[in-house]
Short mmCIF file of C-alpha atoms in Angstrom, two decimals:
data_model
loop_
_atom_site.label_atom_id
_atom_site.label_comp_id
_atom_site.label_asym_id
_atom_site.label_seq_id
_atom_site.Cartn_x
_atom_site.Cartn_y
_atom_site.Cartn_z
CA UNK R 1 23.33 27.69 7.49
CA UNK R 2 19.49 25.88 6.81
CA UNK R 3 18.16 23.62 8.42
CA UNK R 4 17.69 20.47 6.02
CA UNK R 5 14.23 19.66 4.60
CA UNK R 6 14.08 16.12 5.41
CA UNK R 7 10.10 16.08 2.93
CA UNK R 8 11.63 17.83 0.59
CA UNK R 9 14.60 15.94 0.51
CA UNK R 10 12.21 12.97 0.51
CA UNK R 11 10.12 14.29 -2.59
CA UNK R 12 13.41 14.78 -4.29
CA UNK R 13 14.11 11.54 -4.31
CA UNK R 14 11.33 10.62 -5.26
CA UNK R 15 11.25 12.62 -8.42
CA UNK R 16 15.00 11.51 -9.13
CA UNK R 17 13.43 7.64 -8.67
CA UNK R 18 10.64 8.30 -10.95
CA UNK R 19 12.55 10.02 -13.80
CA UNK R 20 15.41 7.38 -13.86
CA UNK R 21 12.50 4.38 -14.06
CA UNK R 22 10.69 6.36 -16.84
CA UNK R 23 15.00 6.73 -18.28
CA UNK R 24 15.45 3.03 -17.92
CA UNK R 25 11.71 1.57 -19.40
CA UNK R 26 11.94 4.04 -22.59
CA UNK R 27 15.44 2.39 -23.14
CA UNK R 28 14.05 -1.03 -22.62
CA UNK R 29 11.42 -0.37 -25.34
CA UNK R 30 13.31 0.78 -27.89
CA UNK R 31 15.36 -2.06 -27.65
CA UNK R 32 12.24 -4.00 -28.05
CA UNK R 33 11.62 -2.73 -31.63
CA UNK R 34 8.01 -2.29 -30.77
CA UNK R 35 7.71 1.19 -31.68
CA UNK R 36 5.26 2.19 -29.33
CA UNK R 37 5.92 5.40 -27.22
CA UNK R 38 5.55 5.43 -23.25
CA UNK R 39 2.20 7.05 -23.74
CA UNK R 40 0.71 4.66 -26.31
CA UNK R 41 2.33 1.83 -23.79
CA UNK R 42 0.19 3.36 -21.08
CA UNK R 43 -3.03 3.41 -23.24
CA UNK R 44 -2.64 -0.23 -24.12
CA UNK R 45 -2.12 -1.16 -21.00
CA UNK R 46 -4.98 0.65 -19.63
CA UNK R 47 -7.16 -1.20 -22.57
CA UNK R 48 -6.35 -4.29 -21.59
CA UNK R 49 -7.57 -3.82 -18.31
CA UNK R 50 -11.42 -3.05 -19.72
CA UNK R 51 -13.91 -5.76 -19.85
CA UNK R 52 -15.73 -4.45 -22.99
CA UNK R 53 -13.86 -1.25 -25.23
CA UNK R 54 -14.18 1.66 -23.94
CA UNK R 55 -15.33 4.96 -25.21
CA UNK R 56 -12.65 7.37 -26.09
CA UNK R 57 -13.95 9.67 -23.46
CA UNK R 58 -13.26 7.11 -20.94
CA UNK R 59 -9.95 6.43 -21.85
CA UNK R 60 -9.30 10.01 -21.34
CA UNK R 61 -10.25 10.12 -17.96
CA UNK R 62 -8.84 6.72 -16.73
CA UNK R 63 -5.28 8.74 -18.44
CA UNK R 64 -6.67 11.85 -16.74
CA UNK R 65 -5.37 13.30 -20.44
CA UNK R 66 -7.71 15.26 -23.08
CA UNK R 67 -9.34 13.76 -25.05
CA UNK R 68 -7.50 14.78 -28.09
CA UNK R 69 -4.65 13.39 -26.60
CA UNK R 70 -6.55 9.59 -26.56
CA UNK R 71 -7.51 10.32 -30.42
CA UNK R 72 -3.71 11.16 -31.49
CA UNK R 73 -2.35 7.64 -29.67
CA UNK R 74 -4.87 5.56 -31.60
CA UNK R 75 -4.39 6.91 -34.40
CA UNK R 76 -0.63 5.97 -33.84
CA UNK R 77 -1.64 2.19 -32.50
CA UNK R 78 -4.26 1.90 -35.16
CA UNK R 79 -1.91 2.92 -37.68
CA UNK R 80 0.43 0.18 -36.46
CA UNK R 81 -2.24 -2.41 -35.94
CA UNK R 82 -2.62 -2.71 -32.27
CA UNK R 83 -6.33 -1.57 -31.42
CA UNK R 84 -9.04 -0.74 -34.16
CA UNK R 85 -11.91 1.63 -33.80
CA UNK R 86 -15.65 0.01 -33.40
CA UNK R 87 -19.15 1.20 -33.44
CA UNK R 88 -21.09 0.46 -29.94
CA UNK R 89 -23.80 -1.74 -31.08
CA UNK R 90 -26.24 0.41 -28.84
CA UNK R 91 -25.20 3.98 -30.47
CA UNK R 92 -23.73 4.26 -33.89
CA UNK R 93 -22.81 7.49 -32.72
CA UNK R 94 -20.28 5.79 -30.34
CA UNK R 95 -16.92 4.88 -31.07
CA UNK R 96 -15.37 2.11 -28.99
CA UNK R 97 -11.70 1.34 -28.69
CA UNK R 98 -10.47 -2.11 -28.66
CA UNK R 99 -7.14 -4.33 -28.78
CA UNK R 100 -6.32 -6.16 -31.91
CA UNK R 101 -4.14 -9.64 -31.77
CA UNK R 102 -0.84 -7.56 -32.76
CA UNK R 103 -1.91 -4.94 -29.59
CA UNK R 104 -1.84 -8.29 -27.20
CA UNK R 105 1.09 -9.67 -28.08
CA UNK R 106 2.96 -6.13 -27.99
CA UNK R 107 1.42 -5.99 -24.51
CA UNK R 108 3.41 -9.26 -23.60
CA UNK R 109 6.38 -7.79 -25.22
CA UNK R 110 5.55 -4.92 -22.79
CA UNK R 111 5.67 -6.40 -20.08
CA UNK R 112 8.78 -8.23 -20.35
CA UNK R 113 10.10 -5.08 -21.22
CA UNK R 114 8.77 -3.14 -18.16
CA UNK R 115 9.84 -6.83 -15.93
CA UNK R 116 13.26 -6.03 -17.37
CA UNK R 117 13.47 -2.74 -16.11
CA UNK R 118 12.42 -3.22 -12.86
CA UNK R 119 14.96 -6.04 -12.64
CA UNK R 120 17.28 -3.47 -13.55
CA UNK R 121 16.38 -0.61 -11.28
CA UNK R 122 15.82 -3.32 -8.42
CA UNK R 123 18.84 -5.34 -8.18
CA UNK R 124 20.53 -3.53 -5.72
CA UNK R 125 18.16 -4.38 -3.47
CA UNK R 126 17.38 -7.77 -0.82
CA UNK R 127 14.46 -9.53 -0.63
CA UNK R 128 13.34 -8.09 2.14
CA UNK R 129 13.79 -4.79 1.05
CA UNK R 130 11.67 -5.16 -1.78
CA UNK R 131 9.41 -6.61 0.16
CA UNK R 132 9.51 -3.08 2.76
CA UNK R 133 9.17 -1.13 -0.46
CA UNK R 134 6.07 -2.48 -2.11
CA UNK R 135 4.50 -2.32 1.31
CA UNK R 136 5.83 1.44 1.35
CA UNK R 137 4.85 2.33 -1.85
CA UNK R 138 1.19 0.91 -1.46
CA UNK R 139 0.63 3.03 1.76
CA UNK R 140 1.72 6.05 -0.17
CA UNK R 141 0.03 5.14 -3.30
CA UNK R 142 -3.33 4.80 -1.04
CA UNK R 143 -2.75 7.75 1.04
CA UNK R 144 -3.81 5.63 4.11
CA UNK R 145 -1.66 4.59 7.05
CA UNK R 146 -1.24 1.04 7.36
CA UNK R 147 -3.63 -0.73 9.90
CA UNK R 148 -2.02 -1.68 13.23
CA UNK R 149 -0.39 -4.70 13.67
#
């Protein structure tokens, strides 16, 4: 008989946790008749968090994708009207990405999704226990140790 892997028991659930949130927020947003996929979510969330547009090249890193990747979701969320394409006024050369009116209020529709499905994948949980898992997930999101007390 083995000897049980408690960190790879512990990176199993992990995995297990992280597939059934990604289950449960792609149900929430098709029900939200957005028509935006999990990835093109991700990109406008990660546009709305720029100060100025950012380059396409940027995007792809922040995503750590391809670039090609960034150019085949805005073509989807252009297509649909949530971010348009504009030239940087310093290089013409220079494409900048940007969120339209429709890409903001899908972003609010979004969230409430994503708000909805952590409702969901919370409620079994106290207070207190959500409280011990942010502070959890933070120090493994970090990689640091917490400070002592």
């Amino acid at each position: 008989m083995t000897t049980p892997d408690p960190d790879g028991l512990l990176a199993e659930q992990l995995l297990r946790l992280t597939r059934r949130v990604h289950r449960i927020q792609k149900r929430h947003l098709e029900h939200s008749d957005l028509g935006i996929t999990p990835a093109q979510s991700r990109l406008l969330r990660t546009l709305a968090h720029w100060g100025s547009p950012p380059r396409m090249a940027d995007l792809a890193e922040r995503l750590e994708v391809v670039p090609r990747a960034v150019t085949t979701l805005v073509d989807g969320l252009e297509a649909s009207g949530k971010v348009r394409r504009v030239p940087d006024p310093a290089n013409r050369r220079v494409i900048r990405i940007e969120l339209t009116d429709d890409g903001r209020g899908a972003l609010r529709e979004l969230r409430e999704a994503r708000r909805s499905a952590a409702e969901e994948i919370l409620a079994p949980l106290t207070g207190e226990q959500r409280e011990a898992l942010g502070g959890l997930l933070n120090t493994l999101i970090d990689g640091t140790p917490p400070g002592p007390c």
